PDB file of C-alpha atoms in Angstrom:
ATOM      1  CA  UNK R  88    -144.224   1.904  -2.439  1.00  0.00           C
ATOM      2  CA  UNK R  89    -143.526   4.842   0.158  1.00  0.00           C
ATOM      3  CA  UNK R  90    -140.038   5.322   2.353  1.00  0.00           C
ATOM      4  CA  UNK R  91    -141.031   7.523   5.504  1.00  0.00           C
ATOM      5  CA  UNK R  92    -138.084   9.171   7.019  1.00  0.00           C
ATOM      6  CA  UNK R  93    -138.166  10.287  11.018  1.00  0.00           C
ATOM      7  CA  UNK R  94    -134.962  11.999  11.696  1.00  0.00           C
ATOM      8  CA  UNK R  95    -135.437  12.055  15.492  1.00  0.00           C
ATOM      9  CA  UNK R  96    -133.361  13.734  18.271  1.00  0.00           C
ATOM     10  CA  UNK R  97    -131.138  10.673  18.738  1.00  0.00           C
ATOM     11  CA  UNK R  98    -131.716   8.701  15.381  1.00  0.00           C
ATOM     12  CA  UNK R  99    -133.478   8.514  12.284  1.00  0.00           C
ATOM     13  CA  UNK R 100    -135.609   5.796  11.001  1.00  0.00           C
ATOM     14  CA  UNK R 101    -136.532   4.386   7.469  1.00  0.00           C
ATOM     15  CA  UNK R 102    -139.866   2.772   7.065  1.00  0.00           C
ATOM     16  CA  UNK R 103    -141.491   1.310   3.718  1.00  0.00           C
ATOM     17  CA  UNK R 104    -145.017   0.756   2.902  1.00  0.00           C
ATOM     18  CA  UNK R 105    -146.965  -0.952   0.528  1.00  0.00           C
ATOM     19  CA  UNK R 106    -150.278   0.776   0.823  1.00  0.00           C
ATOM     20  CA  UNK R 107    -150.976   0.558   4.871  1.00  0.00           C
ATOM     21  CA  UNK R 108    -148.798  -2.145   4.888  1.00  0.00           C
ATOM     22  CA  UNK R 109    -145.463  -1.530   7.027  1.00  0.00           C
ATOM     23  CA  UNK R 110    -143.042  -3.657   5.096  1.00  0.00           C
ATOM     24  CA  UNK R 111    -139.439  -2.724   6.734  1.00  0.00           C
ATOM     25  CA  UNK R 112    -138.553  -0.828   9.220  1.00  0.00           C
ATOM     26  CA  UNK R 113    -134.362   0.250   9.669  1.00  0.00           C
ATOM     27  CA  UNK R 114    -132.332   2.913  12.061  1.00  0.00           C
ATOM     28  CA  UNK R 115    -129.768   4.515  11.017  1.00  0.00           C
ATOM     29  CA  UNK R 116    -127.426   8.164  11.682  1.00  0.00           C
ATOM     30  CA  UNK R 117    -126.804  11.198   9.549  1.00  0.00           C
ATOM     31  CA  UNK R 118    -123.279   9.832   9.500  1.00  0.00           C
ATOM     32  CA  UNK R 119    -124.311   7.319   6.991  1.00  0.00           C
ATOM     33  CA  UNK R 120    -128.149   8.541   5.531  1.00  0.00           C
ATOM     34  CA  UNK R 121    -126.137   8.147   2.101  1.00  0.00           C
ATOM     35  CA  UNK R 122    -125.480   4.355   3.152  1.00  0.00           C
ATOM     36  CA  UNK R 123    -128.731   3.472   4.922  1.00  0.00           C
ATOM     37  CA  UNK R 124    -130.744   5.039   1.429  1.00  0.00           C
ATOM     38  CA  UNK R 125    -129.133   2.798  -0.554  1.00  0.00           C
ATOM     39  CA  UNK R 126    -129.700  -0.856   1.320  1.00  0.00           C
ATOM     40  CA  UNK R 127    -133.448   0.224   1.529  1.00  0.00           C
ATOM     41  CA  UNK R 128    -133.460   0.637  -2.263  1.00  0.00           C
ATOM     42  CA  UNK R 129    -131.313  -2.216  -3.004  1.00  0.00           C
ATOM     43  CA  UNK R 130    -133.773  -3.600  -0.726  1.00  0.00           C
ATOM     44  CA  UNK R 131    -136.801  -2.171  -2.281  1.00  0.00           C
ATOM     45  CA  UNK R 132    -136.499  -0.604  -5.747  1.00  0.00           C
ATOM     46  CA  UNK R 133    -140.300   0.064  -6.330  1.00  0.00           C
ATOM     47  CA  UNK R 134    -140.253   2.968  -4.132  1.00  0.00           C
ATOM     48  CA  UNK R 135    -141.694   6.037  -6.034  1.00  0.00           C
ATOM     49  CA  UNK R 136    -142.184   8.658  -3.297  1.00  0.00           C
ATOM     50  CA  UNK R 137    -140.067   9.460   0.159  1.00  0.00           C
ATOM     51  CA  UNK R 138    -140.921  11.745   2.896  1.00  0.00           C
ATOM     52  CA  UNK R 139    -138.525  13.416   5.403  1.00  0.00           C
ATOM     53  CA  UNK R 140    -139.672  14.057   8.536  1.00  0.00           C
ATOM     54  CA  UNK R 141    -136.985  15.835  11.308  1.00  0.00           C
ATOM     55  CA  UNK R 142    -137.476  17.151  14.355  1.00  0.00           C
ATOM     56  CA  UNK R 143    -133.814  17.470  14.671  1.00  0.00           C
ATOM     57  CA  UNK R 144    -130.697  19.134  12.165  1.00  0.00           C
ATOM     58  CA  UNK R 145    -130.598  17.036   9.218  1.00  0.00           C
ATOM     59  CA  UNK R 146    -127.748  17.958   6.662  1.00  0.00           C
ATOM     60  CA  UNK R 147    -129.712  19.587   3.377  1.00  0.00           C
ATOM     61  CA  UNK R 148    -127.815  17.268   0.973  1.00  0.00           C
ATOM     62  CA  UNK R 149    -129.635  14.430   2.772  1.00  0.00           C
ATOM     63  CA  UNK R 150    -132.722  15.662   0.729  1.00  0.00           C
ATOM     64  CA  UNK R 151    -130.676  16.054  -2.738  1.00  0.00           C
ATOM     65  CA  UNK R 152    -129.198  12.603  -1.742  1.00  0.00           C
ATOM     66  CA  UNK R 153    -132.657  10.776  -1.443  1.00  0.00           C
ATOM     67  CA  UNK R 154    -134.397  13.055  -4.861  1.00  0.00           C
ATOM     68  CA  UNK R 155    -131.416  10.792  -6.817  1.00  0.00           C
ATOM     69  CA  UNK R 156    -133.535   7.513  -6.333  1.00  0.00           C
ATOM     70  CA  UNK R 157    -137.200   9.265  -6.348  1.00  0.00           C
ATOM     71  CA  UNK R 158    -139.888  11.951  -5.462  1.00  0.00           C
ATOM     72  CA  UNK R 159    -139.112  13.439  -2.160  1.00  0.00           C
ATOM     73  CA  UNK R 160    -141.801  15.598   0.353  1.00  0.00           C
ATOM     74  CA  UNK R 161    -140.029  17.323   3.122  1.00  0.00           C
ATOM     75  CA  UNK R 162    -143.059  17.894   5.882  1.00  0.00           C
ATOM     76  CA  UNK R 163    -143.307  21.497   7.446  1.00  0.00           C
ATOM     77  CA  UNK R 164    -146.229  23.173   8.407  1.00  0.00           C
ATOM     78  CA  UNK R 165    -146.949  24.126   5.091  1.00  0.00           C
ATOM     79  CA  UNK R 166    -147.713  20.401   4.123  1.00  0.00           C
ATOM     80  CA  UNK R 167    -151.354  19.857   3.350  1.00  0.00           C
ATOM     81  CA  UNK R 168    -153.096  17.638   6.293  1.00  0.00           C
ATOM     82  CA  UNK R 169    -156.248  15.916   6.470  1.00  0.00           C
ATOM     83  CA  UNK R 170    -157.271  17.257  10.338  1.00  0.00           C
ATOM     84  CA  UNK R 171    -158.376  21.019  11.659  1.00  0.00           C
ATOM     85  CA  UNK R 172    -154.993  22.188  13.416  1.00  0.00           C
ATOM     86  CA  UNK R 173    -156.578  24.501  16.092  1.00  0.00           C
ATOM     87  CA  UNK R 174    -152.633  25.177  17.473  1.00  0.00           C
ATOM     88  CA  UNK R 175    -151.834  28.650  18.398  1.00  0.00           C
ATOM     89  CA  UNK R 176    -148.878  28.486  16.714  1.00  0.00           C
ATOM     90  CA  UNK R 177    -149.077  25.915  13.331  1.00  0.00           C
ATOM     91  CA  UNK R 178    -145.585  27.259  12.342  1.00  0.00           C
ATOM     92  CA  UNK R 179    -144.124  25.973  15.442  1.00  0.00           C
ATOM     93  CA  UNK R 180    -145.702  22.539  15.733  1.00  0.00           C
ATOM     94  CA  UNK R 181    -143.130  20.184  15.361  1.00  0.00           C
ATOM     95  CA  UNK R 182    -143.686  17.367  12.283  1.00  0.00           C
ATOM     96  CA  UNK R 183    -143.537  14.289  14.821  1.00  0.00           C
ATOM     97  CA  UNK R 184    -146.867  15.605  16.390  1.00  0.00           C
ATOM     98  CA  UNK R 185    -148.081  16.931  12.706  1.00  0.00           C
ATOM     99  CA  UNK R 186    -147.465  12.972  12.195  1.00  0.00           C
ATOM    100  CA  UNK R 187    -148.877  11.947  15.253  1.00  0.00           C
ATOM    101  CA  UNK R 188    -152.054  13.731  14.942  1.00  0.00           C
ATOM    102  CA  UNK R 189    -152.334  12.384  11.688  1.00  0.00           C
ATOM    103  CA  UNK R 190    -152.141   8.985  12.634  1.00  0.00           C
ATOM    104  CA  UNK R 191    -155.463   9.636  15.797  1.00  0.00           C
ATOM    105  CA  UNK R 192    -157.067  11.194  12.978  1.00  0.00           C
ATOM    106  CA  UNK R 193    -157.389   7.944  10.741  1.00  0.00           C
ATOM    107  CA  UNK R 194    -156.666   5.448  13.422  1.00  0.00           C
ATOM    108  CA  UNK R 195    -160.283   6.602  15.365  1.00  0.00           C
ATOM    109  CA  UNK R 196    -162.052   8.577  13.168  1.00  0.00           C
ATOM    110  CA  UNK R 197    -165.553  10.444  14.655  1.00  0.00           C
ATOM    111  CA  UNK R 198    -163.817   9.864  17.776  1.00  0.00           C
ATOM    112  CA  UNK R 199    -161.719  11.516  20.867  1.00  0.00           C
ATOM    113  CA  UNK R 200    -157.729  10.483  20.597  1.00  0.00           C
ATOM    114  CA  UNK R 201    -154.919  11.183  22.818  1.00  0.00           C
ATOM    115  CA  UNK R 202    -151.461  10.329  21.927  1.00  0.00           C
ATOM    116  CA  UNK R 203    -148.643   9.700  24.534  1.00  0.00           C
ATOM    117  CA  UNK R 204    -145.294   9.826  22.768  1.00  0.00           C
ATOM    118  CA  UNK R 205    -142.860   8.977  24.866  1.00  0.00           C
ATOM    119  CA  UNK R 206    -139.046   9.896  23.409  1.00  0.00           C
ATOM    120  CA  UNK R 207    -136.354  12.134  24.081  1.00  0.00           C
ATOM    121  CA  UNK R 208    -139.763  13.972  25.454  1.00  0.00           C
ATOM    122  CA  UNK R 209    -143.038  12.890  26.155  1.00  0.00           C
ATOM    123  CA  UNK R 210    -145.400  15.171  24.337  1.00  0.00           C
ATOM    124  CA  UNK R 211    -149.301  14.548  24.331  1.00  0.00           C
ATOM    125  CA  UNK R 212    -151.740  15.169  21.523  1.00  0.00           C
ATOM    126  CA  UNK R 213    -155.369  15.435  21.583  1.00  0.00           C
ATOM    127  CA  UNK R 214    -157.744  15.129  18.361  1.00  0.00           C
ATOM    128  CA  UNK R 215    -161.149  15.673  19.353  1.00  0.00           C
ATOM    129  CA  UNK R 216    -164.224  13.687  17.222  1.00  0.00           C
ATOM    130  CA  UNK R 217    -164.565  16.886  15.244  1.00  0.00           C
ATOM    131  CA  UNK R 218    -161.128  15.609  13.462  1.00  0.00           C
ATOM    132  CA  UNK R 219    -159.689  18.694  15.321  1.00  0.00           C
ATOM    133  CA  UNK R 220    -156.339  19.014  16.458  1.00  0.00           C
ATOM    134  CA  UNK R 221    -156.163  20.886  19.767  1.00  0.00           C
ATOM    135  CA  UNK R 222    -152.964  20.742  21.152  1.00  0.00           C
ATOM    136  CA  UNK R 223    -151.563  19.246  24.061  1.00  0.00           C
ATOM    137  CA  UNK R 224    -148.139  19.208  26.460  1.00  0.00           C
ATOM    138  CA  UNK R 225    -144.086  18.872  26.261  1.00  0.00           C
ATOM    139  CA  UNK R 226    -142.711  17.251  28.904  1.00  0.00           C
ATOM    140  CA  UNK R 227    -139.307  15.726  30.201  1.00  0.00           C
ATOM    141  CA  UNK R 228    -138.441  11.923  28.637  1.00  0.00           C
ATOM    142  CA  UNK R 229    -137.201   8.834  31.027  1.00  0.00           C
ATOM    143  CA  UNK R 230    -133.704   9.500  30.104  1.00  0.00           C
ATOM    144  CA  UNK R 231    -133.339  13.513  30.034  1.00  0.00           C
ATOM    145  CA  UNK R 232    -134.895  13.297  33.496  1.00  0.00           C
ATOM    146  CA  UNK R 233    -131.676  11.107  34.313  1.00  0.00           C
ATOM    147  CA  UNK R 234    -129.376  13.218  32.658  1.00  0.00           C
ATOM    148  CA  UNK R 235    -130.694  15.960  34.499  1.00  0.00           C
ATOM    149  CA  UNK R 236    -130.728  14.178  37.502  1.00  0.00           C
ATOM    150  CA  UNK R 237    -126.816  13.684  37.136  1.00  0.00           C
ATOM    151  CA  UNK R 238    -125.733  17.055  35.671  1.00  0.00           C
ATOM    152  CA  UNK R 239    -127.098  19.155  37.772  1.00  0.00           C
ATOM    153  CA  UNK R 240    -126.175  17.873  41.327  1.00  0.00           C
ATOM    154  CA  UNK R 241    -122.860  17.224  42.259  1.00  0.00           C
ATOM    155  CA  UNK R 242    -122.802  13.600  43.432  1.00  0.00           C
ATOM    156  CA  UNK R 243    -126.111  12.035  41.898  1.00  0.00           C
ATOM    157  CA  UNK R 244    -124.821   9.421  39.155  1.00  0.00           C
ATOM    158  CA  UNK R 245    -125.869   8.534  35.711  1.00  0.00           C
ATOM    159  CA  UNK R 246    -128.407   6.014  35.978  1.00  0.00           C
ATOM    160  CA  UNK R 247    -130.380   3.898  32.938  1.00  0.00           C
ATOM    161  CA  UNK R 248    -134.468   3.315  33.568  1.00  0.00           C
ATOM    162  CA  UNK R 249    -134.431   0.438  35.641  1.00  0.00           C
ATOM    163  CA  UNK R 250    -138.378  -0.974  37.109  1.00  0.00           C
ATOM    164  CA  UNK R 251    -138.904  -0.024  40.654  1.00  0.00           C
ATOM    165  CA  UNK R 252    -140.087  -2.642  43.297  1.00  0.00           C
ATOM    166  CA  UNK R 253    -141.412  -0.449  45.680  1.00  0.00           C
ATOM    167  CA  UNK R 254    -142.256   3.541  45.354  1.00  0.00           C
ATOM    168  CA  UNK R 255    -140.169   4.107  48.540  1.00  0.00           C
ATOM    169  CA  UNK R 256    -136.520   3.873  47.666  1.00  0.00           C
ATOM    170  CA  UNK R 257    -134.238   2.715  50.170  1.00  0.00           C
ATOM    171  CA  UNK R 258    -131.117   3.757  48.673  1.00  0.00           C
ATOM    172  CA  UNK R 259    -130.528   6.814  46.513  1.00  0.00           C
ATOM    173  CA  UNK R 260    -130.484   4.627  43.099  1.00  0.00           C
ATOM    174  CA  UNK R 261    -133.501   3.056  44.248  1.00  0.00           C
ATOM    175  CA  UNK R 262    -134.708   6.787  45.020  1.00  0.00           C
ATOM    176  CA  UNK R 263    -133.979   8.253  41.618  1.00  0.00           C
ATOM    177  CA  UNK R 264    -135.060   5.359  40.148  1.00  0.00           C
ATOM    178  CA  UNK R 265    -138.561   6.018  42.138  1.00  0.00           C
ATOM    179  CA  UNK R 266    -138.704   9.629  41.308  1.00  0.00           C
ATOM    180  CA  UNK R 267    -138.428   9.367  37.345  1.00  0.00           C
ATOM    181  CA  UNK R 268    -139.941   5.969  36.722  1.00  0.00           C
ATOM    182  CA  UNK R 269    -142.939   6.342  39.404  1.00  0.00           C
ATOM    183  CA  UNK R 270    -143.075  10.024  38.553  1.00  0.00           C
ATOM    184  CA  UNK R 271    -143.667   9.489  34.954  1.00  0.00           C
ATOM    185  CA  UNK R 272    -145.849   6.861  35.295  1.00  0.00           C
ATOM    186  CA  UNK R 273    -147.921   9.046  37.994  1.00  0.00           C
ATOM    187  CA  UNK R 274    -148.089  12.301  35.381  1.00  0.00           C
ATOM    188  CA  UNK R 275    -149.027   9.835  32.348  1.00  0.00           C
ATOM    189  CA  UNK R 276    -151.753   8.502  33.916  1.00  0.00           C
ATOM    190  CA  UNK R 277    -152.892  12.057  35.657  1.00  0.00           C
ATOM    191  CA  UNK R 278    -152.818  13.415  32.320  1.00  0.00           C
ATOM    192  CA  UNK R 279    -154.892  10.798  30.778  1.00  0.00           C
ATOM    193  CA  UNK R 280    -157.537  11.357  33.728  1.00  0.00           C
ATOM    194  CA  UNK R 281    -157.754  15.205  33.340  1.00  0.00           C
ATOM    195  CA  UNK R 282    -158.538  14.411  29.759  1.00  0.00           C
ATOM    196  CA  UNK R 283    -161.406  11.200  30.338  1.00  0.00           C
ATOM    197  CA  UNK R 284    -162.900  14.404  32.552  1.00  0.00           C
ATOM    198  CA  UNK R 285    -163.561  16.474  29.681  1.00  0.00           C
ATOM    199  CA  UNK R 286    -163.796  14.099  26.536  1.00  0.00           C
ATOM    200  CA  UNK R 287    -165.937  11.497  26.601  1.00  0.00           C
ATOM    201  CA  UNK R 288    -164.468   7.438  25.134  1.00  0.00           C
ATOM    202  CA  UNK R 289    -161.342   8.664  24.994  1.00  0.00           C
ATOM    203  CA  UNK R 290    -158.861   6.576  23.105  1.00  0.00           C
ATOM    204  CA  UNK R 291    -155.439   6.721  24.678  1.00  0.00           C
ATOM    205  CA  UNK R 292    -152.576   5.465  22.319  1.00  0.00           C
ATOM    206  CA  UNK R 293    -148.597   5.632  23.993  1.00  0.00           C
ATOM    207  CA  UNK R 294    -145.904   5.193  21.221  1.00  0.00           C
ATOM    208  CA  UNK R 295    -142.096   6.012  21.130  1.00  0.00           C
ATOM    209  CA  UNK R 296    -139.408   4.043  22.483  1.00  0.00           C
ATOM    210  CA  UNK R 297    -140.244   3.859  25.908  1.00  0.00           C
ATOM    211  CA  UNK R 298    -143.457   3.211  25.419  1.00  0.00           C
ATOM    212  CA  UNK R 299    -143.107  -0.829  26.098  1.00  0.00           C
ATOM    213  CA  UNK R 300    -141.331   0.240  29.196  1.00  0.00           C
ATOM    214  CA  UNK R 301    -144.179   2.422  30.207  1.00  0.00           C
ATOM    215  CA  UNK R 302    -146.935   0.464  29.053  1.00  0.00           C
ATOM    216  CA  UNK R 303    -146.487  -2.086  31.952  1.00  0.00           C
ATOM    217  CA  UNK R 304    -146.499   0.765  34.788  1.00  0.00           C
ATOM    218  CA  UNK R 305    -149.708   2.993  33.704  1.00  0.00           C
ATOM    219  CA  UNK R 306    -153.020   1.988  35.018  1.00  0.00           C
ATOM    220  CA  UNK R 307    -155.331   3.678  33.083  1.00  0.00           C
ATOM    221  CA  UNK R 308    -155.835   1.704  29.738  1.00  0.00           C
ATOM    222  CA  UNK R 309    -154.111   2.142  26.975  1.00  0.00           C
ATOM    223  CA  UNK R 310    -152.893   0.634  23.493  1.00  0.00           C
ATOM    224  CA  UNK R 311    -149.301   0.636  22.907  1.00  0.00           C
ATOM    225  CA  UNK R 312    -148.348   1.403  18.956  1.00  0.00           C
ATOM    226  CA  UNK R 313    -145.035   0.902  18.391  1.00  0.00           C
ATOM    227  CA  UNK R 314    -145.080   2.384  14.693  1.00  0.00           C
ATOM    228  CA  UNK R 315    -147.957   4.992  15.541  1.00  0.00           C
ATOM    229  CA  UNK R 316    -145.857   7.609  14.259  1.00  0.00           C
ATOM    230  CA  UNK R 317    -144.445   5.980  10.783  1.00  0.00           C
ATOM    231  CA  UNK R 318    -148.213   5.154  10.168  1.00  0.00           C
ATOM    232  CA  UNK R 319    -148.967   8.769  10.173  1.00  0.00           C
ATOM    233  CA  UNK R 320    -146.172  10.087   8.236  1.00  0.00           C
ATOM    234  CA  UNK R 321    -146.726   7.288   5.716  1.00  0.00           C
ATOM    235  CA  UNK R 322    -150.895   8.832   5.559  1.00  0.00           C
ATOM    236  CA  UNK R 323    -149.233  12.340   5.345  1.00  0.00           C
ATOM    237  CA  UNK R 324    -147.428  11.088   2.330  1.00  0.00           C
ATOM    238  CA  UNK R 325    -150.344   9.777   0.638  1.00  0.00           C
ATOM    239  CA  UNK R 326    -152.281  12.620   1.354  1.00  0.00           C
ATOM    240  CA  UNK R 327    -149.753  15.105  -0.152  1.00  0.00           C
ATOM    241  CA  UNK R 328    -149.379  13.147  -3.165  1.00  0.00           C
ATOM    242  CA  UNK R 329    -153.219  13.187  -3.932  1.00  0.00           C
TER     243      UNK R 329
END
């Protein structure tokens, strides 16, 4: 059995497959990785091999903590990975889209693959049907555009994604709420037509935590992956084991 770990920007996630299989899934904090490590193999003592994946500071005795119960991969773009990775710069291509490109590469192989992840940010990657990683944007998430929204004005509050009724806000909730839910929902799905211009049967998958959210307000279609991400680091494992 493998343990994936995503330490994200707000938390970090323990996954364990059998195979392809996704057998548990658990969230925990750096406060307590010692503590979270030890239900999942309490849980699940066959596990042989871990990978660490962090976009975010995670605490170097994290690693030493998990090598106590097996074989632990820390991803970084020296891992070895099955696609082309065309980036400009590999050695700043964060390991969430390493995994994410990972996952369009097996998940639609021969073919064109864009993947919405929509976190803290929404970033977009594109694997073409060469298997070729190309790239693709950074852009502000639902709740940083909030945040932003409310720290720098003066009298705007704090505000949590709420679904809009009508794209003309009557009120200024109702008009922030407009401006970040309809304008993500209106650059998602102009995104995903500047790329059906240039690649042809493109497969668009949207993952991360807002994706659910999301999913119900973007009219160009889509398949909504909840554990796109895991998937690929758990293939990334595999692949640097072999």
């Amino acid at each position: 059995m493998n343990l994936v770990v995503d330490a994200g920007n707000t938390q970090i996630k323990f996954a364990v497959f059998k195979g392809n299989l996704l057998l548990h899934t658990a969230v925990g904090s750096q406060e307590a990785f010692a503590e979270s490590v030890k239900r999942v193999f309490d849980k699940y003592p066959g596990i042989t091999d871990a990978l660490i994946s962090a976009v975010s500071h995670l605490e170097p005795q994290s690693v030493e903590i998990l090598s106590v119960f097996c074989k632990v991969y820390v991803l970084s773009p020296q891992s070895r990975i099955p696609f082309k990775n065309s980036y400009a710069t590999p050695a700043t291509l964060g390991p969430d889209r390493i995994a994410l490109a990972t996952a369009a590469f097996y998940h639609n192989p021969n073919g064109n693959t864009l993947v919405i992840d929509a976190g803290t940010c929404i970033t977009y990657d594109m694997v073409n049907d060469y298997g070729e990683y190309l790239g693709g944007a950074i852009s502000p998430g639902l709740y940083m555009r909030y945040n932003a929204l409310h720290k720098y004005t003066d009298k705007l509050p704090l505000l949590t994604p709420e679904a809009i009724l009508d794209f003309i806000g009557n009120a200024t909730e109702t008009c922030m709420h407009s401006g970040v839910v309809n304008g993500i929902s209106l650059e998602i799905d102009g995104v995903i037509t500047q790329y059906r211009s240039r690649f042809r049967h493109l497969t668009v998958i949207l993952t991360g935590g807002d994706a659910q959210f999301l999913s119900k307000r973007v009219k160009n279609t889509i398949f909504a992956h909840s554990n796109f991400l895991l998937e690929g680091l758990n293939q990334l494992l595999d692949y640097n084991k072999s």
